[in-house]
Amino acid sequence: MTTGTRVLVLNAGSSSVKYQLIDMLDGAKLASGLVERIGEEGGRLLHLPLTGEPRETLRRFDGHDVALEAVAEELAKDLMGLDSPELAAIGHRVVHGGLRFTRPTLVTDAVLGEIRRLIPVAPLHNPANITGIEVARRLRPDLPQVAVFDTAFHATLPEHAARYAIDRAVADEHRVRRYGFHGTSHQYVSRATARLLGRDPAELNVIVLHLGNGASASAVAGGVCVETSMGLTPLEGLVMGTRSGDADPGLVFHLHRVGGMSVDQIDDLLNRRSGLLGLCGDNDMREVVRRAQEGEEDAKLAFDSYVHRIRRYLGGYYAVLGRVDAVAFTAGVGENSAEVRAAVCANLEELGISVDPELNAVRSRDARTVSPSYSRVAVAVVPTDEELEIARQTFALVHEV
Ligand code: ADP
């Protein structure tokens, strides 16, 4: 067993790698950074040590291996290189764990093979995650590497929530079901909400609204996820920055048969040219709010559609849970936009949900409640920290074995 107390968290995307080095004794972030535009011109590594100036490297990074080696060099300059004895493990974010991976898992050749077999259900994400793991294993073959899956927290969805109402044989053959995403964030935020309220997570029912560029809602009953808004892919559910969220599946046939669009064009439309961007030309909520406040009709429509969809889910999840103790807002929009929080919670006093305008207007990086003290349901703003959650789960697993 390792005596190290630090965990390096890696989040490898198709052309980027984000990383954080965390000391598990106190949760301190010793260093963080990202490499962008891997395999393209204009590559950039930004390294942010805990103390000292940020360091930027502008050059081409041919592949994830070159990028990770450069990250290792930056960490070594701070005397925290991959060979340091304090490093206990590397934790990897893996987007899709399918039905097989419902817990953090120590990476072996067999595990890597199984993550590879999930590529058909996560073609955009899992290949990059796998590359990250392979490169890290090559750099430190002796170090425990742990995969933490975005889908894992949603593995507890009951079958009637996880299944689409389609022919079961077809669904099973193609592994079609609702997996859900952002699980690490929903897990972290639901627990942090219980901590904020001084309650045991096992007795708290929480609706978590993760509103970032991608957005999803989840219903968590006593620490167990029972519903979530993303499905087979991260396209289902809420209106997002550039994704449509829920839409009649029939619109795909319509756009293909009547609109003459190919499947790839429709994929691009729904994933990259829809949501706030499609409705008003901006996908940043700050711009949408500013333009709506200036009276621009399309920005107002985008804002109202975004809020309306969240409220539909909020009401639905209230019914699923039966009793709601807290609604927690998180991620870029949820943590920062008082306008969105106020609009989502407007006129819901009958459900015990309301927001105190003064508390809601406070800007802070700390978890806090923004509902009046008499509220039956606490409305909370809880900054998410997926990296810390991945580090915790990684560290816990390494100390179990
Ligand atoms: P990602 O899904 O990429 O991790 P984040 O959780 O960082 O995204 O959220 C990014 C989004 O948060 C931005 O696109 C922007 O719309 C929104 N955002 C950030 N700051 C603010 C703010 N002050 N007010 C409103 N929205 C904000």
Coordinates of C-alpha atoms and ligand atoms in Angstrom, one line a residue:
M1 CA 0.0 0.0 0.0
T2 CA 1.2 3.5 -0.9
T3 CA 2.1 6.0 1.8
G4 CA 1.6 9.0 -0.5
T5 CA -1.2 11.4 0.2
R6 CA -1.5 13.1 -3.2
V7 CA -3.7 12.2 -6.1
L8 CA -3.3 13.5 -9.7
V9 CA -6.7 13.8 -11.4
L10 CA -6.7 13.7 -15.2
N11 CA -9.6 14.6 -17.4
A12 CA -8.6 13.8 -21.0
G13 CA -10.8 15.2 -23.8
S14 CA -10.5 14.7 -27.5
S15 CA -8.1 17.6 -27.9
S16 CA -7.4 18.7 -24.3
V17 CA -6.2 17.4 -21.0
K18 CA -7.2 19.1 -17.7
Y19 CA -5.4 18.1 -14.5
Q20 CA -5.2 18.8 -10.8
L21 CA -2.8 17.6 -8.2
I22 CA -4.7 17.3 -4.8
D23 CA -3.3 16.6 -1.4
M24 CA -5.9 14.4 0.3
L25 CA -4.8 15.3 3.8
D26 CA -6.5 18.7 3.5
G27 CA -8.0 18.7 0.0
A28 CA -5.5 21.4 -1.1
K29 CA -5.0 21.9 -4.8
L30 CA -1.2 21.9 -5.2
A31 CA -1.3 22.5 -8.9
S32 CA -3.8 22.5 -11.8
G33 CA -3.8 23.3 -15.4
L34 CA -4.8 22.3 -18.9
V35 CA -3.3 21.5 -22.3
E36 CA -5.5 22.7 -25.2
R37 CA -5.5 22.0 -29.0
I38 CA -3.6 18.7 -28.8
G39 CA -2.8 17.6 -32.3
E40 CA -3.5 21.0 -33.8
E41 CA -1.6 24.2 -34.4
G42 CA -1.7 26.8 -31.6
G43 CA -1.3 24.3 -28.8
R44 CA -1.1 25.7 -25.3
L45 CA -0.3 24.4 -21.8
L46 CA -1.3 26.6 -18.9
H47 CA 0.1 25.4 -15.5
L48 CA -1.2 27.0 -12.3
P49 CA 0.9 26.2 -9.2
L50 CA -0.7 26.8 -5.8
T51 CA 1.9 29.5 -5.1
G52 CA 3.8 31.4 -7.7
E53 CA 3.0 32.7 -11.1
P54 CA 1.0 30.8 -13.8
R55 CA 3.2 29.3 -16.5
E56 CA 2.2 29.2 -20.1
T57 CA 3.8 27.1 -22.9
L58 CA 2.8 27.8 -26.4
R59 CA 3.8 25.1 -28.9
R60 CA 2.4 22.2 -30.8
F61 CA 1.5 19.0 -28.8
D62 CA 1.4 16.2 -31.3
G63 CA -0.6 13.8 -29.1
H64 CA -1.9 13.1 -25.6
D65 CA 1.5 11.4 -24.8
V66 CA 3.5 14.6 -25.6
A67 CA 0.9 16.7 -23.7
L68 CA 1.1 14.5 -20.6
E69 CA 4.9 14.4 -20.7
A70 CA 4.8 18.2 -20.8
V71 CA 2.4 18.2 -17.8
A72 CA 4.8 15.9 -15.9
E73 CA 7.7 18.2 -16.6
E74 CA 5.8 21.2 -15.3
L75 CA 4.9 19.3 -12.1
A76 CA 8.5 18.3 -11.8
K77 CA 9.6 21.9 -11.9
D78 CA 7.5 22.4 -8.7
L79 CA 9.2 19.2 -7.3
M80 CA 5.9 17.4 -7.6
G81 CA 6.7 15.2 -10.6
L82 CA 5.1 11.9 -11.4
D83 CA 8.0 10.1 -9.7
S84 CA 7.5 11.8 -6.4
P85 CA 6.9 9.4 -3.5
E86 CA 4.0 11.5 -2.3
L87 CA 1.9 10.6 -5.3
A88 CA -0.5 7.8 -4.2
A89 CA -2.4 7.3 -7.5
I90 CA -3.8 8.9 -10.6
G91 CA -7.5 9.3 -10.9
H92 CA -9.0 9.4 -14.4
R93 CA -12.4 10.8 -15.4
V94 CA -14.0 8.3 -17.7
V95 CA -17.3 9.4 -19.2
H96 CA -19.0 6.1 -19.9
G97 CA -19.0 3.1 -17.7
G98 CA -22.0 1.4 -19.3
L99 CA -23.7 -1.1 -17.1
R100 CA -20.4 -2.8 -16.2
F101 CA -18.8 0.0 -14.1
T102 CA -20.9 1.4 -11.3
R103 CA -18.0 2.1 -8.9
P104 CA -14.5 3.6 -9.1
T105 CA -12.3 0.8 -10.6
L106 CA -8.6 0.1 -10.4
V107 CA -7.3 0.0 -14.0
T108 CA -5.9 -3.3 -15.3
D109 CA -5.5 -4.5 -18.8
A110 CA -8.8 -6.3 -18.6
V111 CA -10.6 -3.1 -17.2
L112 CA -9.1 -1.1 -20.0
G113 CA -10.3 -3.6 -22.5
E114 CA -13.9 -3.3 -21.1
I115 CA -13.8 0.5 -21.2
R116 CA -12.7 0.1 -24.9
R117 CA -15.7 -2.1 -25.5
L118 CA -17.9 0.8 -24.4
I119 CA -16.6 3.0 -27.2
P120 CA -19.7 2.4 -29.4
V121 CA -22.0 3.9 -26.7
A122 CA -19.6 6.9 -26.0
P123 CA -17.7 7.5 -29.3
L124 CA -16.9 11.1 -28.6
H125 CA -15.6 10.7 -25.1
N126 CA -14.2 7.2 -24.1
P127 CA -11.4 7.1 -26.8
A128 CA -9.7 10.2 -25.3
N129 CA -10.2 9.0 -21.7
I130 CA -8.6 5.7 -22.7
T131 CA -5.6 7.5 -24.3
G132 CA -5.1 9.4 -21.1
I133 CA -5.1 6.2 -19.0
E134 CA -2.7 4.5 -21.5
V135 CA -0.2 7.3 -21.4
A136 CA -0.3 7.7 -17.7
R137 CA 0.3 4.0 -17.2
R138 CA 3.2 4.2 -19.5
L139 CA 4.7 7.1 -17.6
R140 CA 4.1 5.4 -14.2
P141 CA 3.5 1.7 -14.7
D142 CA 3.8 0.9 -11.0
L143 CA 1.3 3.5 -9.7
P144 CA -2.4 2.7 -9.1
Q145 CA -4.6 4.2 -11.8
V146 CA -8.2 4.5 -11.0
A147 CA -11.1 5.1 -13.4
V148 CA -14.0 7.2 -12.1
F149 CA -17.1 7.1 -14.3
D150 CA -19.5 9.9 -15.1
T151 CA -22.3 7.4 -15.4
A152 CA -21.7 5.5 -12.1
F153 CA -23.8 7.6 -9.7
H154 CA -26.8 7.0 -12.0
A155 CA -26.5 3.2 -12.0
T156 CA -29.1 3.1 -9.2
L157 CA -31.9 4.5 -11.5
P158 CA -34.8 2.1 -11.2
E159 CA -35.4 0.1 -14.4
H160 CA -38.7 2.0 -15.1
A161 CA -36.7 5.2 -15.2
A162 CA -33.7 3.8 -17.0
R163 CA -35.5 2.1 -19.9
Y164 CA -36.8 3.8 -23.0
A165 CA -40.2 2.4 -23.9
I166 CA -39.0 0.7 -27.0
D167 CA -38.7 -3.0 -28.0
R168 CA -36.6 -4.6 -25.3
A169 CA -34.7 -6.9 -27.6
V170 CA -33.6 -4.0 -29.8
A171 CA -32.7 -1.9 -26.8
D172 CA -30.7 -4.7 -25.2
E173 CA -28.9 -5.7 -28.4
H174 CA -27.6 -2.1 -28.8
R175 CA -27.2 -1.4 -25.1
V176 CA -29.8 1.4 -25.4
R177 CA -30.9 2.8 -22.1
R178 CA -30.7 5.9 -20.0
Y179 CA -27.2 6.1 -18.4
G180 CA -27.1 9.7 -17.3
F181 CA -23.9 11.9 -17.1
H182 CA -22.3 14.5 -14.8
G183 CA -22.7 11.8 -12.1
T184 CA -19.5 12.8 -10.2
S185 CA -20.9 16.3 -9.9
H186 CA -24.4 15.2 -8.8
Q187 CA -22.9 12.9 -6.2
Y188 CA -20.6 15.6 -4.9
V189 CA -23.2 18.3 -4.8
S190 CA -25.9 16.2 -3.2
R191 CA -23.6 15.2 -0.4
A192 CA -22.2 18.8 0.0
T193 CA -25.8 20.0 0.2
A194 CA -26.4 17.6 3.1
R195 CA -23.2 18.9 4.8
L196 CA -24.3 22.5 4.3
L197 CA -27.7 21.8 5.9
G198 CA -26.1 19.7 8.7
R199 CA -28.1 16.7 7.7
D200 CA -27.3 13.1 7.1
P201 CA -27.3 12.4 3.3
A202 CA -29.1 9.2 3.9
E203 CA -32.2 11.1 5.1
L204 CA -32.2 14.0 2.6
N205 CA -34.0 14.2 -0.7
V206 CA -32.3 16.6 -3.1
I207 CA -33.0 17.9 -6.6
V208 CA -29.6 18.8 -8.1
L209 CA -29.5 21.2 -11.0
H210 CA -26.1 21.1 -12.7
L211 CA -26.3 24.0 -15.1
G212 CA -23.0 24.5 -17.0
N213 CA -22.4 24.4 -20.7
G214 CA -23.9 21.0 -20.6
A215 CA -26.7 20.8 -18.1
S216 CA -28.6 18.1 -16.3
A217 CA -30.9 17.6 -13.3
S218 CA -31.1 14.7 -10.9
A219 CA -33.3 13.5 -8.2
V220 CA -31.4 12.0 -5.2
A221 CA -33.3 10.2 -2.5
G222 CA -31.3 9.5 0.6
G223 CA -28.0 9.7 -1.3
V224 CA -29.3 7.4 -4.0
C225 CA -29.9 8.8 -7.5
V226 CA -33.4 7.8 -8.7
E227 CA -33.8 10.0 -11.8
T228 CA -31.6 12.1 -14.1
S229 CA -32.3 14.1 -17.2
M230 CA -29.5 12.9 -19.5
G231 CA -30.0 9.6 -21.2
L232 CA -28.2 7.3 -23.6
T233 CA -26.1 10.3 -24.6
P234 CA -25.6 13.8 -23.0
L235 CA -28.2 15.2 -25.4
E236 CA -31.4 14.4 -23.5
G237 CA -33.0 16.7 -21.0
L238 CA -32.5 20.4 -20.3
V239 CA -31.9 23.2 -22.8
M240 CA -28.1 23.6 -22.8
G241 CA -25.5 26.0 -24.2
T242 CA -25.5 24.4 -27.7
R243 CA -27.6 21.2 -27.2
S244 CA -31.4 21.0 -27.7
G245 CA -32.1 18.7 -24.8
D246 CA -35.5 16.9 -25.1
A247 CA -37.1 17.0 -28.5
D248 CA -39.6 14.8 -30.3
P249 CA -37.5 12.0 -31.8
G250 CA -39.7 12.4 -34.8
L251 CA -38.0 15.6 -35.7
V252 CA -34.9 13.6 -36.7
F253 CA -37.1 11.7 -39.3
H254 CA -38.7 14.9 -40.4
L255 CA -35.4 16.8 -40.9
H256 CA -34.0 13.8 -42.8
R257 CA -37.0 13.0 -45.0
V258 CA -38.5 16.5 -45.5
G259 CA -35.5 18.7 -44.8
G260 CA -33.0 16.5 -46.7
M261 CA -30.5 16.6 -43.9
S262 CA -28.1 13.7 -43.3
V263 CA -27.9 12.0 -39.9
D264 CA -24.5 13.7 -39.3
Q265 CA -26.0 17.1 -40.1
I266 CA -28.8 16.5 -37.7
D267 CA -26.3 15.3 -35.0
D268 CA -24.4 18.6 -35.5
L269 CA -27.6 20.6 -35.4
L270 CA -28.9 19.1 -32.1
N271 CA -25.5 18.9 -30.3
R272 CA -23.7 22.0 -31.5
R273 CA -26.1 24.5 -33.1
S274 CA -29.1 24.3 -30.8
G275 CA -30.0 25.2 -27.2
L276 CA -29.3 28.8 -26.2
L277 CA -27.1 29.3 -29.2
G278 CA -29.7 28.0 -31.6
L279 CA -32.5 30.2 -30.1
C280 CA -30.6 33.5 -29.8
G281 CA -27.1 33.2 -31.3
D282 CA -25.3 33.2 -27.9
N283 CA -24.5 30.2 -25.7
D284 CA -23.1 32.1 -22.7
M285 CA -25.8 32.8 -20.2
R286 CA -24.2 36.1 -19.2
E287 CA -24.7 37.4 -22.7
V288 CA -28.2 35.9 -22.9
V289 CA -29.3 37.7 -19.7
R290 CA -27.7 41.0 -20.7
R291 CA -29.4 41.0 -24.1
A292 CA -32.7 39.9 -22.6
Q293 CA -32.6 42.7 -20.1
E294 CA -32.0 45.1 -23.0
G295 CA -35.3 43.8 -24.4
E296 CA -34.0 41.6 -27.3
E297 CA -36.8 39.2 -28.0
D298 CA -34.7 36.2 -29.2
A299 CA -32.5 36.4 -26.0
K300 CA -35.7 36.6 -23.9
L301 CA -37.1 33.6 -25.7
A302 CA -33.9 31.6 -25.1
F303 CA -33.8 32.6 -21.4
D304 CA -37.5 31.7 -20.9
S305 CA -37.2 28.3 -22.8
Y306 CA -34.1 27.5 -20.6
V307 CA -36.0 28.2 -17.4
H308 CA -39.2 26.6 -18.5
R309 CA -37.5 23.3 -19.2
I310 CA -35.8 23.3 -15.8
R311 CA -39.1 24.0 -14.1
R312 CA -40.7 21.1 -15.9
Y313 CA -38.0 18.8 -14.5
L314 CA -38.2 20.4 -11.1
G315 CA -41.9 19.7 -10.9
G316 CA -41.5 16.2 -12.3
Y317 CA -38.7 15.3 -9.9
Y318 CA -40.8 16.7 -7.0
A319 CA -43.5 14.1 -7.9
V320 CA -40.8 11.3 -8.3
L321 CA -39.4 12.1 -4.8
G322 CA -42.6 12.8 -3.0
R323 CA -40.8 14.9 -0.5
V324 CA -38.1 17.4 -1.4
D325 CA -35.8 18.8 1.3
A326 CA -33.4 20.8 -1.0
V327 CA -32.9 22.2 -4.5
A328 CA -29.2 22.7 -5.2
F329 CA -27.9 24.8 -8.0
T330 CA -24.4 24.2 -9.3
A331 CA -21.9 24.7 -12.2
G332 CA -21.2 27.9 -14.2
V333 CA -24.8 29.1 -14.6
G334 CA -26.2 27.5 -11.4
E335 CA -23.5 29.0 -9.2
N336 CA -23.4 32.4 -10.8
S337 CA -26.7 33.4 -12.3
A338 CA -29.0 34.9 -9.7
E339 CA -31.4 35.6 -12.6
V340 CA -31.7 32.0 -13.5
R341 CA -32.2 30.8 -9.9
A342 CA -34.8 33.4 -9.2
A343 CA -36.7 32.6 -12.4
V344 CA -36.6 28.8 -11.8
C345 CA -37.9 29.2 -8.3
A346 CA -40.6 31.9 -9.0
N347 CA -44.1 31.3 -7.8
L348 CA -43.4 27.9 -6.3
E349 CA -44.4 28.8 -2.7
E350 CA -47.1 26.2 -2.8
L351 CA -44.3 23.6 -3.2
G352 CA -42.4 25.2 -0.3
I353 CA -39.8 26.6 -2.7
S354 CA -38.8 30.2 -2.7
V355 CA -35.7 32.4 -3.0
D356 CA -34.7 35.4 -0.8
P357 CA -33.8 38.1 -3.3
E358 CA -31.0 39.5 -1.0
L359 CA -29.4 36.2 -0.3
N360 CA -29.7 35.2 -3.9
A361 CA -27.9 38.4 -5.0
V362 CA -24.8 37.6 -2.8
R363 CA -21.8 36.6 -4.9
S364 CA -19.7 34.0 -3.1
R365 CA -17.6 30.9 -3.9
D366 CA -18.9 29.1 -0.8
A367 CA -21.8 26.8 -0.5
R368 CA -24.8 28.7 0.8
T369 CA -28.6 28.7 1.1
V370 CA -30.5 31.4 -0.7
S371 CA -34.0 30.6 0.5
P372 CA -35.7 32.4 3.4
S373 CA -35.2 30.6 6.8
Y374 CA -38.9 29.6 7.0
S375 CA -38.8 27.7 3.7
R376 CA -39.9 24.1 3.8
V377 CA -37.4 23.4 1.0
A378 CA -33.9 24.8 1.2
V379 CA -32.7 26.3 -2.0
A380 CA -28.9 26.1 -2.1
V381 CA -26.0 27.2 -4.2
V382 CA -23.3 24.6 -4.0
P383 CA -20.1 24.9 -6.1
T384 CA -19.3 21.6 -7.7
D385 CA -15.8 20.1 -7.6
E386 CA -15.6 17.0 -9.8
E387 CA -11.9 16.8 -9.5
L388 CA -11.9 16.7 -5.7
E389 CA -14.6 14.0 -5.9
I390 CA -12.6 12.0 -8.3
A391 CA -9.5 12.4 -6.1
R392 CA -11.5 11.3 -3.0
Q393 CA -12.9 8.2 -4.7
T394 CA -9.5 7.3 -6.1
F395 CA -7.7 7.7 -2.8
A396 CA -10.4 5.7 -1.0
L397 CA -10.1 2.8 -3.4
V398 CA -6.3 2.8 -3.2
H399 CA -6.6 2.5 0.5
E400 CA -9.2 -0.2 0.4
V401 CA -7.0 -2.6 -1.6
Ligands
ADP1 P1 -18.7 23.3 -18.4 O1 -19.9 22.5 -18.7 O2 -17.9 23.6 -19.7 O3 -17.8 22.7 -17.3 P2 -19.2 25.5 -16.6 O4 -19.8 24.8 -15.5 O5 -17.9 26.1 -16.4 O6 -19.2 24.7 -18.0 O7 -20.2 26.6 -17.1 C1 -19.9 27.5 -18.1 C2 -21.1 28.4 -18.4 O8 -21.4 29.1 -17.2 C3 -20.8 29.5 -19.4 O9 -21.1 29.1 -20.7 C4 -21.7 30.6 -18.9 O10 -22.9 30.5 -19.7 C5 -22.0 30.3 -17.5 N1 -21.6 31.4 -16.6 C6 -20.4 31.6 -16.1 N2 -20.3 32.7 -15.3 C7 -21.6 33.2 -15.3 C8 -22.2 34.3 -14.7 N3 -21.5 35.1 -13.9 N4 -23.5 34.5 -14.9 C9 -24.2 33.7 -15.7 N5 -23.7 32.6 -16.3 C10 -22.4 32.3 -16.1

